[in-house]
Amino acid sequence: RKEVEQDPGPFNVPEGATVAFNCTYSNSASQSFFWYRQDCRKEPKLLMSVYSSGNEDGRFTAQLNRASQYISLLIRDSKLSDSATYLCVVSGGSSGGYQKVTFGIGTKLQVIP
Amino acid sequence: ETGVTQTPRHLVMGMTNKKSLKCEQHLGHNAMYWYKQSAKKPLELMFVYNFKEQTENNSVPSRFSPECPNSSHLFLHLHTLQPEDSALYLCASSPLTNRQQQFFGPGTRLTVL
């Protein structure tokens, strides 16, 4: 089983729609979770952290389900500018004495006019 | 504007060439990373440097040789590459104690002929 799994998509949604992505992780000892966004032909950028109680940032809501070992990202009222690849990032365990950080393959979102 | 710069942005090289990729971060971070991003694959961590000391080498072939002269600069020396090494090479930096929040450079798109 992959350490971090995501559906690569693409998810094609109309403007204004609500869309949700899930990401599953295999290491139950994972401690921190994040969503990064990567625009086409650009570098990944941190979008938001994912807290145990869930958190919201404008139209974006992130949730963590430790029992089922997945995190989710919900985007409401999709905009054309939301079109990008969303990378799930999981941190935990040890690598070289420091926390190990693992990136998922990313889920591609295309918002259609 | 990103605090992590990379040069060159694009590179085409033959299998017998020797070239170097350069990364510089202006964020005061003490950890720097090289990643490889190929189509339809997750980000692959190649090397990690903490305080300019290499702490991780994820089974990267010796035709890739990193160098970190100080905490702000990171190089990736390339020689006798293969066509399958064609990819986007991303540099990132982070605080030592917060490796989950990485700041990426724009990447070098490498094509090996």
Short mmCIF file of C-alpha atoms in Angstrom, two decimals:
data_model
loop_
_atom_site.label_atom_id
_atom_site.label_comp_id
_atom_site.label_asym_id
_atom_site.label_seq_id
_atom_site.Cartn_x
_atom_site.Cartn_y
_atom_site.Cartn_z
CA ARG A 1 0.00 0.00 0.00
CA LYS A 2 1.30 3.46 -0.88
CA GLU A 3 2.15 5.75 2.02
CA VAL A 4 -0.10 8.49 0.68
CA GLU A 5 -2.79 7.80 -1.91
CA GLN A 6 -4.81 10.22 -3.96
CA ASP A 7 -7.11 9.88 -6.94
CA PRO A 8 -5.14 11.68 -9.68
CA GLY A 9 -8.38 12.75 -11.44
CA PRO A 10 -8.93 14.91 -13.33
CA PHE A 11 -12.03 16.19 -11.61
CA ASN A 12 -13.94 18.37 -14.08
CA VAL A 13 -16.52 20.54 -12.33
CA PRO A 14 -18.59 23.54 -13.42
CA GLU A 15 -18.03 26.96 -11.91
CA GLY A 16 -19.91 27.35 -8.66
CA ALA A 17 -19.92 23.66 -7.86
CA THR A 18 -18.72 22.08 -4.64
CA VAL A 19 -15.98 19.50 -4.98
CA ALA A 20 -14.22 17.30 -2.45
CA PHE A 21 -10.99 15.30 -2.59
CA ASN A 22 -9.84 12.60 -0.24
CA CYS A 23 -6.36 11.41 0.58
CA THR A 24 -5.57 8.23 2.50
CA TYR A 25 -2.38 7.52 4.42
CA SER A 26 -0.96 4.23 5.61
CA ASN A 27 1.08 5.21 8.66
CA SER A 28 -1.20 5.44 11.67
CA ALA A 29 1.56 7.31 13.54
CA SER A 30 1.38 10.23 11.10
CA GLN A 31 1.12 13.48 12.99
CA SER A 32 0.70 16.42 10.65
CA PHE A 33 -1.27 16.90 7.47
CA PHE A 34 -1.30 19.55 4.81
CA TRP A 35 -2.71 20.42 1.43
CA TYR A 36 -0.47 21.99 -1.17
CA ARG A 37 -1.58 23.47 -4.47
CA GLN A 38 0.40 23.21 -7.69
CA ASP A 39 -0.60 25.23 -10.72
CA CYS A 40 0.27 23.95 -14.16
CA ARG A 41 4.01 24.21 -14.79
CA LYS A 42 4.57 25.91 -11.43
CA GLU A 43 5.94 24.84 -8.08
CA PRO A 44 3.82 23.47 -5.21
CA LYS A 45 2.71 25.99 -2.61
CA LEU A 46 1.29 25.38 0.84
CA LEU A 47 -2.49 25.84 0.75
CA MET A 48 -3.49 24.97 4.29
CA SER A 49 -2.74 22.80 7.28
CA VAL A 50 -5.25 20.18 8.39
CA TYR A 51 -6.16 20.22 12.07
CA SER A 52 -7.79 17.42 14.04
CA SER A 53 -10.94 19.44 14.60
CA GLY A 54 -11.15 20.46 10.95
CA ASN A 55 -10.47 23.94 9.70
CA GLU A 56 -11.79 26.39 7.19
CA ASP A 57 -10.17 29.10 5.11
CA GLY A 58 -12.72 30.95 3.05
CA ARG A 59 -14.20 28.53 0.53
CA PHE A 60 -11.79 25.76 1.55
CA THR A 61 -12.46 23.28 4.34
CA ALA A 62 -10.00 20.61 5.44
CA GLN A 63 -10.93 17.61 7.56
CA LEU A 64 -8.98 14.82 9.23
CA ASN A 65 -10.36 11.38 10.04
CA ARG A 66 -7.74 9.54 12.07
CA ALA A 67 -9.85 6.42 12.56
CA SER A 68 -10.11 5.85 8.83
CA GLN A 69 -6.74 7.45 8.09
CA TYR A 70 -7.78 10.00 5.54
CA ILE A 71 -7.89 13.73 5.08
CA SER A 72 -10.21 15.66 2.84
CA LEU A 73 -10.36 19.01 1.10
CA LEU A 74 -13.70 20.60 0.25
CA ILE A 75 -13.92 23.55 -2.12
CA ARG A 76 -17.21 25.44 -2.24
CA ASP A 77 -18.35 27.76 -5.03
CA SER A 78 -15.52 26.68 -7.34
CA LYS A 79 -13.78 29.40 -9.34
CA LEU A 80 -11.89 29.06 -12.60
CA SER A 81 -8.77 30.07 -10.67
CA ASP A 82 -9.12 26.99 -8.46
CA SER A 83 -8.01 24.85 -11.40
CA ALA A 84 -4.79 23.22 -10.22
CA THR A 85 -3.40 20.01 -8.79
CA TYR A 86 -3.94 19.55 -5.06
CA LEU A 87 -1.21 17.62 -3.25
CA CYS A 88 -1.80 15.84 0.02
CA VAL A 89 1.18 15.92 2.39
CA VAL A 90 1.59 13.72 5.45
CA SER A 91 4.25 14.09 8.10
CA GLY A 92 5.27 11.61 10.74
CA GLY A 93 7.76 8.96 11.62
CA SER A 94 11.45 9.58 11.40
CA SER A 95 13.88 9.92 8.57
CA GLY A 96 17.51 10.73 9.27
CA GLY A 97 16.54 11.88 12.75
CA TYR A 98 13.94 14.33 11.44
CA GLN A 99 10.26 14.09 10.67
CA LYS A 100 9.51 12.33 7.42
CA VAL A 101 7.36 14.24 4.94
CA THR A 102 5.55 12.38 2.15
CA PHE A 103 3.73 13.91 -0.81
CA GLY A 104 0.81 12.33 -2.61
CA ILE A 105 0.62 12.23 -6.40
CA GLY A 106 -1.94 15.04 -6.38
CA THR A 107 -5.52 15.38 -7.60
CA LYS A 108 -6.05 17.51 -10.67
CA LEU A 109 -9.04 19.84 -10.61
CA GLN A 110 -10.35 21.56 -13.71
CA VAL A 111 -13.11 24.11 -13.18
CA ILE A 112 -15.12 24.63 -16.35
CA PRO A 113 -16.94 27.87 -17.28
CA GLU B 1 7.73 36.56 -5.22
CA THR B 2 9.25 33.24 -4.16
CA GLY B 3 12.04 33.25 -1.61
CA VAL B 4 13.59 30.26 -3.39
CA THR B 5 15.19 30.77 -6.79
CA GLN B 6 16.44 28.16 -9.23
CA THR B 7 18.55 28.40 -12.34
CA PRO B 8 18.37 27.52 -15.11
CA ARG B 9 14.60 27.26 -15.56
CA HIS B 10 14.98 25.01 -18.59
CA LEU B 11 17.84 22.75 -19.58
CA VAL B 12 18.36 20.44 -22.51
CA MET B 13 21.41 18.23 -22.38
CA GLY B 14 22.89 15.23 -24.08
CA MET B 15 23.71 12.05 -22.23
CA THR B 16 27.43 12.83 -22.24
CA ASN B 17 27.13 16.41 -20.97
CA LYS B 18 27.88 17.70 -17.50
CA LYS B 19 25.67 20.45 -16.11
CA SER B 20 24.70 21.87 -12.74
CA LEU B 21 21.43 23.10 -11.29
CA LYS B 22 21.53 25.91 -8.77
CA CYS B 23 19.17 26.76 -5.94
CA GLU B 24 19.28 29.72 -3.58
CA GLN B 25 16.95 30.50 -0.70
CA HIS B 26 16.52 33.89 0.95
CA LEU B 27 14.28 32.74 3.80
CA GLY B 28 16.86 32.01 6.49
CA HIS B 29 15.98 28.31 6.48
CA ASN B 30 18.40 25.61 7.55
CA ALA B 31 17.00 22.67 5.60
CA MET B 32 17.13 22.33 1.83
CA TYR B 33 15.82 19.62 -0.46
CA TRP B 34 16.03 18.33 -4.01
CA TYR B 35 12.94 16.68 -5.49
CA LYS B 36 12.26 15.07 -8.84
CA GLN B 37 8.79 15.40 -10.33
CA SER B 38 7.92 13.18 -13.28
CA ALA B 39 4.60 12.95 -15.07
CA LYS B 40 2.04 10.77 -13.28
CA LYS B 41 4.33 10.21 -10.28
CA PRO B 42 4.41 11.83 -6.85
CA LEU B 43 7.21 14.12 -5.87
CA GLU B 44 10.30 12.01 -5.24
CA LEU B 45 12.59 13.26 -2.51
CA MET B 46 16.20 12.94 -3.67
CA PHE B 47 18.41 14.64 -1.09
CA VAL B 48 18.06 16.54 2.16
CA TYR B 49 20.57 18.90 3.71
CA ASN B 50 20.36 20.22 7.26
CA PHE B 51 22.83 22.97 8.15
CA LYS B 52 24.63 22.13 4.88
CA GLU B 53 25.14 18.51 5.95
CA GLN B 54 23.53 15.81 3.86
CA THR B 55 21.13 13.82 6.00
CA GLU B 56 19.20 11.88 3.37
CA ASN B 57 20.00 10.28 0.06
CA ASN B 58 17.05 8.29 -1.17
CA SER B 59 18.88 5.76 -3.32
CA VAL B 60 19.64 8.33 -5.96
CA PRO B 61 21.98 7.17 -8.77
CA SER B 62 25.50 8.54 -8.56
CA ARG B 63 25.05 10.44 -11.81
CA PHE B 64 23.29 13.00 -9.58
CA SER B 65 25.72 14.67 -7.19
CA PRO B 66 24.49 17.30 -4.73
CA GLU B 67 26.54 20.02 -3.14
CA CYS B 68 25.60 22.40 -0.34
CA PRO B 69 28.33 24.97 0.35
CA ASN B 70 26.19 26.85 2.88
CA SER B 71 22.65 26.93 4.23
CA SER B 72 21.47 29.25 1.46
CA HIS B 73 22.81 27.49 -1.62
CA LEU B 74 22.26 24.05 -3.05
CA PHE B 75 23.56 22.57 -6.27
CA LEU B 76 22.77 19.43 -8.20
CA HIS B 77 25.58 18.32 -10.49
CA LEU B 78 24.51 16.17 -13.41
CA HIS B 79 26.64 13.88 -15.57
CA THR B 80 25.99 11.03 -17.98
CA LEU B 81 22.24 11.26 -17.49
CA GLN B 82 19.68 9.01 -19.13
CA PRO B 83 16.55 10.05 -21.05
CA GLU B 84 14.41 8.76 -18.18
CA ASP B 85 16.00 11.43 -15.98
CA SER B 86 14.02 14.04 -17.89
CA ALA B 87 11.74 15.68 -15.33
CA LEU B 88 11.08 18.80 -13.31
CA TYR B 89 13.69 19.20 -10.57
CA LEU B 90 12.43 21.18 -7.63
CA CYS B 91 14.42 22.70 -4.84
CA ALA B 92 12.76 23.48 -1.52
CA SER B 93 13.71 24.87 1.85
CA SER B 94 12.13 24.82 5.29
CA PRO B 95 12.89 25.63 8.88
CA LEU B 96 14.73 22.74 10.45
CA THR B 97 12.00 22.12 12.99
CA ASN B 98 9.09 22.52 10.58
CA ARG B 99 9.88 20.33 7.63
CA GLN B 100 6.25 20.04 6.66
CA GLN B 101 6.07 23.65 5.56
CA GLN B 102 8.37 23.68 2.60
CA PHE B 103 8.84 26.54 0.21
CA PHE B 104 9.59 25.48 -3.32
CA GLY B 105 11.55 27.12 -6.08
CA PRO B 106 10.09 27.33 -9.60
CA GLY B 107 12.00 24.26 -10.70
CA THR B 108 14.29 23.37 -13.58
CA ARG B 109 12.65 21.50 -16.42
CA LEU B 110 15.30 19.09 -17.63
CA THR B 111 15.26 17.24 -20.93
CA VAL B 112 17.90 14.61 -21.60
CA LEU B 113 18.33 13.72 -25.25
#
